[in-house]
Short mmCIF file of C-alpha atoms in Angstrom, two decimals:
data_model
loop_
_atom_site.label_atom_id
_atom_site.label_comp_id
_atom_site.label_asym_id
_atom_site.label_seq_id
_atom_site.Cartn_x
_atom_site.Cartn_y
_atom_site.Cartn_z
CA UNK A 1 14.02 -15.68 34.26
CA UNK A 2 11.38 -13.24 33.41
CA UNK A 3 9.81 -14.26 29.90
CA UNK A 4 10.30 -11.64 27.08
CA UNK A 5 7.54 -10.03 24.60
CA UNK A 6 7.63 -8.13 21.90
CA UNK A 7 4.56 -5.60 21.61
CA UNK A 8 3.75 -4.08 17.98
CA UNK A 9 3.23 -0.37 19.35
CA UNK A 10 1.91 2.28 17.88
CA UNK A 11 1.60 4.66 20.88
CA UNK A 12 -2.52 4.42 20.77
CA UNK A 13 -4.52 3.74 23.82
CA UNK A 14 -4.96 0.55 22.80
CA UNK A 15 -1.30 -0.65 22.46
CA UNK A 16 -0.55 1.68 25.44
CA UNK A 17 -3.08 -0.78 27.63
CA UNK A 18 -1.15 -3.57 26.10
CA UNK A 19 1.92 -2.58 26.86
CA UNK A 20 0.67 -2.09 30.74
CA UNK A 21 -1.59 -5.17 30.91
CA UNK A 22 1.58 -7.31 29.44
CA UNK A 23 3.99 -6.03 32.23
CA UNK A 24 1.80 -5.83 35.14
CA UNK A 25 -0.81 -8.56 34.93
CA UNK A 26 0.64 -11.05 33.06
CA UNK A 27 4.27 -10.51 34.18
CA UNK A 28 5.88 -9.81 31.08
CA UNK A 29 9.05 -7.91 30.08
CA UNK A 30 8.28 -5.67 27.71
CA UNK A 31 9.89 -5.13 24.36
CA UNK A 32 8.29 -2.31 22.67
CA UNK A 33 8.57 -1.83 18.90
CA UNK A 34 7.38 0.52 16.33
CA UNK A 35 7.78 -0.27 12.95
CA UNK A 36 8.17 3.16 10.47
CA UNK A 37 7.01 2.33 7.02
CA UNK A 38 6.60 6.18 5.98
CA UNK A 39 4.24 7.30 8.93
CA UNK A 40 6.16 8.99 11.45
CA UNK A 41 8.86 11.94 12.22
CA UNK A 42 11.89 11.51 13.87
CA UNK A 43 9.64 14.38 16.67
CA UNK A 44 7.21 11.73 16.62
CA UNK A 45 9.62 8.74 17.38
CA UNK A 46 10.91 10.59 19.89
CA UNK A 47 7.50 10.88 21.48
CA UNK A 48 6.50 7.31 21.16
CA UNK A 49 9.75 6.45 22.68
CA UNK A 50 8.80 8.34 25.72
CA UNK A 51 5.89 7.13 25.92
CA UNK A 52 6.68 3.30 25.80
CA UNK A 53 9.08 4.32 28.54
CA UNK A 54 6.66 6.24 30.82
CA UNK A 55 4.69 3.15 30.50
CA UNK A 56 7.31 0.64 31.54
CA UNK A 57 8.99 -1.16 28.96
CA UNK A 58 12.11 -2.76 29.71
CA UNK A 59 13.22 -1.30 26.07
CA UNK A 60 11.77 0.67 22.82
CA UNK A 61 12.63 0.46 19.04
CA UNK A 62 12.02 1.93 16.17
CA UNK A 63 12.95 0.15 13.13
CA UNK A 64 12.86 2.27 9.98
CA UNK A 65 11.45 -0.25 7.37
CA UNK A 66 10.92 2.54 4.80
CA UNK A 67 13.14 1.09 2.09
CA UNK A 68 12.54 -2.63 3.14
CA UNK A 69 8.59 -2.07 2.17
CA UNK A 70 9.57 -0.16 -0.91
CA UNK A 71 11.96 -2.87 -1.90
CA UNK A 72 10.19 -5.95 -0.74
CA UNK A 73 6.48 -4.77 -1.91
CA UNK A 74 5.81 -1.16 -3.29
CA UNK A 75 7.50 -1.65 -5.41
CA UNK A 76 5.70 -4.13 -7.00
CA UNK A 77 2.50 -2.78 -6.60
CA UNK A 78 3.79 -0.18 -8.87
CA UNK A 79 5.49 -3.07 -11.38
CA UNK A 80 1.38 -4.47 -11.18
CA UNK A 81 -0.47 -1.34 -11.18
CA UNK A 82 -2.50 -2.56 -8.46
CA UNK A 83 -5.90 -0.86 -7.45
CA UNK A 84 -7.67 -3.12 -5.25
CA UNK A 85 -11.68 -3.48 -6.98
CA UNK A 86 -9.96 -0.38 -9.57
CA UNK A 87 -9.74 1.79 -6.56
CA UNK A 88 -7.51 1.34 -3.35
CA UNK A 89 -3.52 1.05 -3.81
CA UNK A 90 -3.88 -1.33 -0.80
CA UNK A 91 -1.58 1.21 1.66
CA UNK A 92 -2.18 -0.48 4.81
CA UNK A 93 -2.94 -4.21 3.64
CA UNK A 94 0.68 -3.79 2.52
CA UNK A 95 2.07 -1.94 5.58
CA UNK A 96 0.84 -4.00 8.01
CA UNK A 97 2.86 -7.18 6.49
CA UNK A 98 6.46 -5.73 6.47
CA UNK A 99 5.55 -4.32 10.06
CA UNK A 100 4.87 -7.56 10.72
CA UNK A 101 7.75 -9.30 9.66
CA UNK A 102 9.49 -6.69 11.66
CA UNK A 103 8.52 -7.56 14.52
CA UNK A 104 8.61 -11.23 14.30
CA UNK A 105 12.43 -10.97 13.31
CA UNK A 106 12.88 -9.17 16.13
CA UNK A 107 11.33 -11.45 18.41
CA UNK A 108 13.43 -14.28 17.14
CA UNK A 109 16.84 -12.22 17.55
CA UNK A 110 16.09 -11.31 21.40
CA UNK A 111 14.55 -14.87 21.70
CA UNK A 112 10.89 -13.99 22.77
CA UNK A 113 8.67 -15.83 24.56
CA UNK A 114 5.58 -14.02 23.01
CA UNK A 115 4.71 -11.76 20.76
CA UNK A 116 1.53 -9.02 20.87
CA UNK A 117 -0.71 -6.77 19.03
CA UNK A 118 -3.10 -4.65 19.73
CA UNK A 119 -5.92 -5.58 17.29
CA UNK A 120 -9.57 -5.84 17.89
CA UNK A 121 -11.42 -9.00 16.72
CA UNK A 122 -13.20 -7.46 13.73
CA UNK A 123 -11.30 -6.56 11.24
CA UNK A 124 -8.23 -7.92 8.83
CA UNK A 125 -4.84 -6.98 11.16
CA UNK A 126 -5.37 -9.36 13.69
CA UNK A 127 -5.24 -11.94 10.18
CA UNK A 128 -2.14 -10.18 9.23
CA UNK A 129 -0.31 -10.26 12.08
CA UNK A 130 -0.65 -13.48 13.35
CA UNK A 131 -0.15 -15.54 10.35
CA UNK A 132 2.95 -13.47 10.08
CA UNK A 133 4.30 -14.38 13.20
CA UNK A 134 2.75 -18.25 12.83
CA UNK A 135 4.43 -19.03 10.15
CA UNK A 136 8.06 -16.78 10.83
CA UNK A 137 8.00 -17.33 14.78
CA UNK A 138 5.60 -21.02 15.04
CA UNK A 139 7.00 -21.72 18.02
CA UNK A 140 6.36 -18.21 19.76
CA UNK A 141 3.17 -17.47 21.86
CA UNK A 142 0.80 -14.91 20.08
CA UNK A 143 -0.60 -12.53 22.98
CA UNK A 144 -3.74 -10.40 21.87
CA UNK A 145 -5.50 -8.20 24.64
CA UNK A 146 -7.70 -6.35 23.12
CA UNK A 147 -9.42 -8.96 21.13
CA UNK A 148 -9.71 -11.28 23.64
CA UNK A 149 -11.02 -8.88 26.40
CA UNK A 150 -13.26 -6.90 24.12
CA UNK A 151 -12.75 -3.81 26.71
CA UNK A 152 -14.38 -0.54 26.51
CA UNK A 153 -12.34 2.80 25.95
CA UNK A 154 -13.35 4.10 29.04
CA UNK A 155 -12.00 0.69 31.10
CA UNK A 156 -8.71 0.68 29.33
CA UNK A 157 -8.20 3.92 30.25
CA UNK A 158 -9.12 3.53 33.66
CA UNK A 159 -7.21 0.33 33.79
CA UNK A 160 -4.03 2.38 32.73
CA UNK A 161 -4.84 5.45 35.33
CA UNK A 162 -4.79 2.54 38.20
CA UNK A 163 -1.47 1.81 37.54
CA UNK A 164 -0.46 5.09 37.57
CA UNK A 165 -0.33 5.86 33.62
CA UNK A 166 -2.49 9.25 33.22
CA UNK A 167 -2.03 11.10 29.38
CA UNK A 168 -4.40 12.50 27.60
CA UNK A 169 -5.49 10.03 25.37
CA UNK A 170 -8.16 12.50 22.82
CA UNK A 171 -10.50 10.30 20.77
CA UNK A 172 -10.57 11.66 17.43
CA UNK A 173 -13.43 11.85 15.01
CA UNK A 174 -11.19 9.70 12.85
CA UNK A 175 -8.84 6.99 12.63
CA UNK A 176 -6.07 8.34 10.69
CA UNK A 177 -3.00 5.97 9.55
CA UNK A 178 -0.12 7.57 7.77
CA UNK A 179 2.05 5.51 5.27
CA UNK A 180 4.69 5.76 2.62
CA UNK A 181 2.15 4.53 0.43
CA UNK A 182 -0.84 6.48 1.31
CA UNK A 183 -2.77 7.27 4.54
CA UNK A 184 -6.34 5.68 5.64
CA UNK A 185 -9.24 7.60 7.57
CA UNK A 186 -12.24 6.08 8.93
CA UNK A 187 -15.11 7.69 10.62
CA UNK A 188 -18.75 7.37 11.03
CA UNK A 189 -19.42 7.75 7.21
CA UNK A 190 -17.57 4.74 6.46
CA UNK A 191 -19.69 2.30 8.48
CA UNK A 192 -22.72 2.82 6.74
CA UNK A 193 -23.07 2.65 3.12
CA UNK A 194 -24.14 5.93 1.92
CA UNK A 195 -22.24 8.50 3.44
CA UNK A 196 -18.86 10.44 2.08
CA UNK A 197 -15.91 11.71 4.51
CA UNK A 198 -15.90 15.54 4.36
CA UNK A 199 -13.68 18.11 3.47
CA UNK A 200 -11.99 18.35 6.72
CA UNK A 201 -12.06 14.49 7.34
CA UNK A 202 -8.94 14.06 4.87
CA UNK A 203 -5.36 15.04 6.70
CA UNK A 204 -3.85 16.99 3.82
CA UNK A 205 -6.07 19.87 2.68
CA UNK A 206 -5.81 21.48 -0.39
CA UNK A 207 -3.44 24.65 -0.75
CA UNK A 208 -3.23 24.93 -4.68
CA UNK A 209 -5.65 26.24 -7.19
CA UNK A 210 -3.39 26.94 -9.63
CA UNK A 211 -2.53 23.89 -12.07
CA UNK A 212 1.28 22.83 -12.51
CA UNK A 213 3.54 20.72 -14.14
CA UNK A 214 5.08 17.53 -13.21
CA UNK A 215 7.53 14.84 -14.87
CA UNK A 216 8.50 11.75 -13.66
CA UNK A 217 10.90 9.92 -14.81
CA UNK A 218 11.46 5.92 -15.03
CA UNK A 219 14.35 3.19 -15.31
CA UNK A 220 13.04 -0.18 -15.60
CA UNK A 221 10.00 0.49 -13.97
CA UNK A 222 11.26 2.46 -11.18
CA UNK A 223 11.29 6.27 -10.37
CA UNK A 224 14.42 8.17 -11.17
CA UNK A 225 13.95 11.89 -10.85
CA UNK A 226 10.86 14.09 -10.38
CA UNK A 227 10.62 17.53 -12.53
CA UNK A 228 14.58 16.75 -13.48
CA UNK A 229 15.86 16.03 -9.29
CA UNK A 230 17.13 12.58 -9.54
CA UNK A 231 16.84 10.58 -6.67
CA UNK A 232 18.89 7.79 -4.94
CA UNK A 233 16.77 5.81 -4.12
CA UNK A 234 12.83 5.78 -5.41
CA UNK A 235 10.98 6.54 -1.74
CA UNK A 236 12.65 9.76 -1.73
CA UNK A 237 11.22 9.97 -5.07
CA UNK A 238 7.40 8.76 -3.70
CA UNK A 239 7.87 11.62 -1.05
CA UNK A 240 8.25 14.20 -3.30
CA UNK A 241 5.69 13.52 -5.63
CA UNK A 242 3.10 13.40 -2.33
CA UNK A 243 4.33 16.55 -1.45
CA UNK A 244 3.63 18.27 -4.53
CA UNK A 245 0.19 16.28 -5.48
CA UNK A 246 -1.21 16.36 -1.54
CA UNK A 247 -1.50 19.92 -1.71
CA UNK A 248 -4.30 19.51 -4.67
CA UNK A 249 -6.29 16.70 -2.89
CA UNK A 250 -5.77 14.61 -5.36
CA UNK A 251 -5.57 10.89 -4.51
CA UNK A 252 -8.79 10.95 -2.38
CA UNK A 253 -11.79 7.95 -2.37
CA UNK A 254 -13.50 5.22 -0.42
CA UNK A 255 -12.89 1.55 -0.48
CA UNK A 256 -15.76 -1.01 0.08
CA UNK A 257 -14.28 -4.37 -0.10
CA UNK A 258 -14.47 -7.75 1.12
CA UNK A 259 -12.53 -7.81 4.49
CA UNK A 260 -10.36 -11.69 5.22
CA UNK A 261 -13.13 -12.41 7.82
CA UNK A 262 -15.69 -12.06 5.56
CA UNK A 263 -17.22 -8.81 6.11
CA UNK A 264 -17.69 -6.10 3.86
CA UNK A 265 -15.73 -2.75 5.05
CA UNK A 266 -15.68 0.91 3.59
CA UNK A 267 -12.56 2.76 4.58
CA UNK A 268 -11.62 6.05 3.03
CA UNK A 269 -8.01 7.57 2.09
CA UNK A 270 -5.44 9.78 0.47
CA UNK A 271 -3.21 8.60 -1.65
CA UNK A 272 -1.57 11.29 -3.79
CA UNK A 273 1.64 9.46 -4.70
CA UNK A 274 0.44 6.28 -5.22
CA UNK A 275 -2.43 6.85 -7.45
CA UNK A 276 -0.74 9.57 -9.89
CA UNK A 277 2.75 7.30 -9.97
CA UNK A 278 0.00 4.14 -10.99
CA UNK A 279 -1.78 5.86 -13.35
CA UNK A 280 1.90 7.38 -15.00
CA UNK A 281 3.62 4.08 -14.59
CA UNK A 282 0.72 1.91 -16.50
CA UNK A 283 0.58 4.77 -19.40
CA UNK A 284 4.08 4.40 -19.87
CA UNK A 285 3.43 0.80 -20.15
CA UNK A 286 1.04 0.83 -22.87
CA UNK A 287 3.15 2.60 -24.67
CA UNK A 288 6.10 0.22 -23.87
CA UNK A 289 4.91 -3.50 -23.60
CA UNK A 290 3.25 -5.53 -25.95
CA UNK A 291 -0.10 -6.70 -26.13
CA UNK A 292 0.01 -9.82 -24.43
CA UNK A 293 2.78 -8.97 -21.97
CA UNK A 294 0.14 -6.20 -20.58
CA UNK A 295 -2.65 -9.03 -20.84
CA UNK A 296 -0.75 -11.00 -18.70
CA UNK A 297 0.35 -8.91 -16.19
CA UNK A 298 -2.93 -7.56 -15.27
CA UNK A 299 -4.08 -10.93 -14.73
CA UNK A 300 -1.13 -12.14 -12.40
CA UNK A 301 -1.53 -8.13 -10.59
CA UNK A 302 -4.77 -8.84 -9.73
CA UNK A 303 -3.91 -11.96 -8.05
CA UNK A 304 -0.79 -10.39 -6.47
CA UNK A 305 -2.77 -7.67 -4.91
CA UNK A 306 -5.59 -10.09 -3.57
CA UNK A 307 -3.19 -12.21 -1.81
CA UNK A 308 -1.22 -9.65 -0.22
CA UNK A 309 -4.83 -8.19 1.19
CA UNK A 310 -5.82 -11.59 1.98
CA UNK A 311 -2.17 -12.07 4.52
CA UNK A 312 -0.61 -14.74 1.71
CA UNK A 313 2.31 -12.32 1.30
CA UNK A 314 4.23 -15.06 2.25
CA UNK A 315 3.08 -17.56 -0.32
CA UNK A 316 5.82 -18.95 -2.47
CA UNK A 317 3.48 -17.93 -5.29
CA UNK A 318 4.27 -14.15 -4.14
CA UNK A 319 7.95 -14.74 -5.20
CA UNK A 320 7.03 -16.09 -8.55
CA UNK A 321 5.21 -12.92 -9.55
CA UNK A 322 7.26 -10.98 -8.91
CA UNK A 323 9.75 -12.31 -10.82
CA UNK A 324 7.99 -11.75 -13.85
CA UNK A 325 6.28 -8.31 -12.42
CA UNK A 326 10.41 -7.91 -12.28
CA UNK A 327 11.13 -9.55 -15.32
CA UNK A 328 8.72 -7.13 -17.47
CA UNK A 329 9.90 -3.20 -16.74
CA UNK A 330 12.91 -3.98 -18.96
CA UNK A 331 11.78 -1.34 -21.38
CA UNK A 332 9.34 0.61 -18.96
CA UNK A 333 11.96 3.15 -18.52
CA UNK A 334 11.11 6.94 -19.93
CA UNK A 335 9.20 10.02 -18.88
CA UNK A 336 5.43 10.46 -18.23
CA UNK A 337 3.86 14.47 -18.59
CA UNK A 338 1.43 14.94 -15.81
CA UNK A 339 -0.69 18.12 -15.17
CA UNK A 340 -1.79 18.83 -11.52
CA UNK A 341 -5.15 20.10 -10.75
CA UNK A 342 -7.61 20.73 -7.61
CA UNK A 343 -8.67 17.05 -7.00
CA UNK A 344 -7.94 15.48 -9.79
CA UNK A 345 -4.67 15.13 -12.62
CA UNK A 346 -4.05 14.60 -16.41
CA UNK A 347 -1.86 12.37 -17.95
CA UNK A 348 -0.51 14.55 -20.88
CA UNK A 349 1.49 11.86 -22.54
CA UNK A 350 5.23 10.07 -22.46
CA UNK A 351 8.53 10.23 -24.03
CA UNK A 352 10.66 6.91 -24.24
CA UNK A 353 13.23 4.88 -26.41
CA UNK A 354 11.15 1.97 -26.35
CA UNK A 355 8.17 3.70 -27.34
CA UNK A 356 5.81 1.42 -29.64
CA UNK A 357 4.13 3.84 -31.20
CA UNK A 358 6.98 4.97 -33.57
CA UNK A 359 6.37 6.11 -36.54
CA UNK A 360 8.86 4.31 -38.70
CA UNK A 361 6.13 1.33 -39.12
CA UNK A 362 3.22 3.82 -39.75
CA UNK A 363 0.75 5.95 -38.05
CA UNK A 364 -2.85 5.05 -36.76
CA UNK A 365 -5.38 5.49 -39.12
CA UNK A 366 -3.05 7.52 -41.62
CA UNK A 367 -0.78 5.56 -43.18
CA UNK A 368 1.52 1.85 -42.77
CA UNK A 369 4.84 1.32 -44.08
CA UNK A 370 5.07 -2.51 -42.90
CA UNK A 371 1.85 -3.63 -45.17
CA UNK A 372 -0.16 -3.25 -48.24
CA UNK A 373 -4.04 -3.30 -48.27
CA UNK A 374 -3.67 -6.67 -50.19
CA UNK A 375 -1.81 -7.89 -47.25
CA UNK A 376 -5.38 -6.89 -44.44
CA UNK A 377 -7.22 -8.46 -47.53
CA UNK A 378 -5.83 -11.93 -47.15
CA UNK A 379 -4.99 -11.50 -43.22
CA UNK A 380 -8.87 -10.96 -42.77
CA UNK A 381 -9.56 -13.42 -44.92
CA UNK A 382 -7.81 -15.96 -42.56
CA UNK A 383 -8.47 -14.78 -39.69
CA UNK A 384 -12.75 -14.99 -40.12
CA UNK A 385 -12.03 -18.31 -41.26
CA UNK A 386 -13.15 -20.40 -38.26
CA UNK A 387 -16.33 -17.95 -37.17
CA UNK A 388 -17.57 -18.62 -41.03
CA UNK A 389 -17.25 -22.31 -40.47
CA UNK A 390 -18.94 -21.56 -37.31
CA UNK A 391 -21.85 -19.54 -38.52
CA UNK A 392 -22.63 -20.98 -41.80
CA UNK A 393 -22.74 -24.26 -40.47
CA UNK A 394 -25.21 -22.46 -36.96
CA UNK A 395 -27.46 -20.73 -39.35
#
């Protein structure tokens, strides 16, 4: 029997040699899969289906993973507020490990021989995807073309034309990958250190001057309704909120970070949605959680957020967070004022039931109805107790 693989494919010249190389060379049938975790059209699906075709694949899927990656990992990155180094909302660390899993389920339900990728050697998807399938798929070969044969883009697609694939394959001034939770673009100004993307680098451009209104609305930590349109499930709810903040720019920056191999990387992006429903969701918790649950959490969401860039989504750890990431939106629920402007937004303020800023215990700096002055007297008193000790006896 012919042996069976399963190719992650995006439809790029580099996946598209794969899928050719796999099939012709090494004598594979081909299982082509694309895995949509917010970055394609149904008009695009359609044309990545044709092309796996065209280029010889015994069969093509696309598996719509849209509200699999919200459930399984947006949303808590959301929950955690997570900002890789304060800045990136980690869109394709995170994308690349549900497509991932994807694919290696798939494998295991057609009962593949191997599975394949089309990742170069230098940066942190080849990590992601084969620990993914080592660990779900160990017994499965792991096929990798491109990083093994370190090919030019001129013999790939030479390679391709001399088995009789011809397309035009344009090479764009830059890398652009679309997400549910934000898009990526790289470029010559993000492998040096100095240089920013341009204007016309970033894939939504701004059409709005004019500054509007928008309220979002949470249950438990989760997104309910945008300007009053409630939603049935919350990445309807992400969409709409990109579509009305993309049209500003807003969401725009570079990452430099520490790449799983060791490297440092820059890599700009867009992430309208993601940073404005961050920066909403974590006002609403200040006003909702106490001081040490927020403490807490931002300690255990910065560990979250590195292992799930490092490839450790799989971690037993991972599960345990979440839980209490879970555990802690049981009063994050309410409705967060935002103001959209040209590149930037403005958190206006919140309205909630649990809000802990209520005024039936007192206001800041006004007035308390829960103490007396006597009471701060002693507390202070007490509480300088140990630094006195400390100083009088460290003179």
């Amino acid at each position: 029997m012919t042996k069976k693989v399963v190719l992650a494919f995006s439809g790029g010249l580099d996946t598209s040699y794969c899928a050719k190389y796999l099939s012709e060379v090494l004598g594979y049938e081909v299982y082509a899969v694309t895995v949509n975790t917010g970055g394609f059209s149904k008009d695009e699906e359609k044309e990545l289906e044709k092309r796996a075709l065209k280029l010889g694949v015994k069969e093509y899927r696309c598996v719509d993973a849209q509200q699999d990656y919200y459930n399984s990992c947006v949303k808590y990155l959301i929950f955690g507020n997570i900002l890789k180094n304060n800045t990136y909302p980690l869109s394709v660390s995170a994308e690349r490990t549900i497509q991932a899993q994807e694919i290696a389920k798939f494998a295991a339900k057609i009962g593949a021989d191997a599975i394949a990728h089309g990742s170069t050697g230098a940066g942190n998807d080849q990590v992601r995807f084969d620990l993914i399938f080592q660990v779900m798929c160990p017994s499965v070969e792991i096929i990798t073309p491109i990083r093994d044969q370190s090919l030019s883009r001129e013999e790939e697609i030479e390679f391709l034309k001399n088995y009789g694939y011809e397309t035009e394959f344009q090479k764009a001034q830059y890398s652009v990958n679309k997400g549910l939770w934000g898009t990526s673009v790289g470029g010559k100004e993000t492998l040096t250190s100095r240089n920013y993307l341009p204007e016309e680098a970033f894939p939504s451009q701004i059409e709005k001057s004019e500054p509007s209104e928008l309220e979002i609305e949470f249950k438990s930590g989760e997104i309910t309704a945008v300007n009053g349109e409630h939603f049935e499930h919350s990445v309807s709810a992400i969409q709409k909120i990109e579509k009305l903040a993309s049209v500003y720019g807003i969401g725009r920056d570079i990452h430099v970070g520490d790449t799983i191999v060791g490297i440092k990387g820059r890599v700009g992006f867009e992430a309208a949605a993601a940073l404005v429903i961050i920066k909403a969701h974590h006002l609403l918790e200040k006003h909702t959680l106490s001081k040490y649950q927020q403490m807490m959490k931002s300690q255990l969401s910065d560990w979250y957020g590195n292992w799930l860039h490092e490839a450790l989504f799989l971690d037993p750890i991972m599960r345990n967070i979440e839980s209490f990431l879970e555990d802690s939106q049981k009063t994050v629920s309410g409705k967060v004022f935002v103001t959209l402007h040209p590149y930037r937004f403005v958190l206006n303020g919140i309205e909630s039931d649990h809000d802990l800023m209520s005024d039936k215990f007192g206001s800041y700096g006004e007035a308390n109805r829960a103490w007396t002055g006597d009471d701060v007297k002693g507390y202070t008193k007490i509480l300088s107790n140990s630094l006195n000790i400390y100083h009088q006896i460290n003179k």
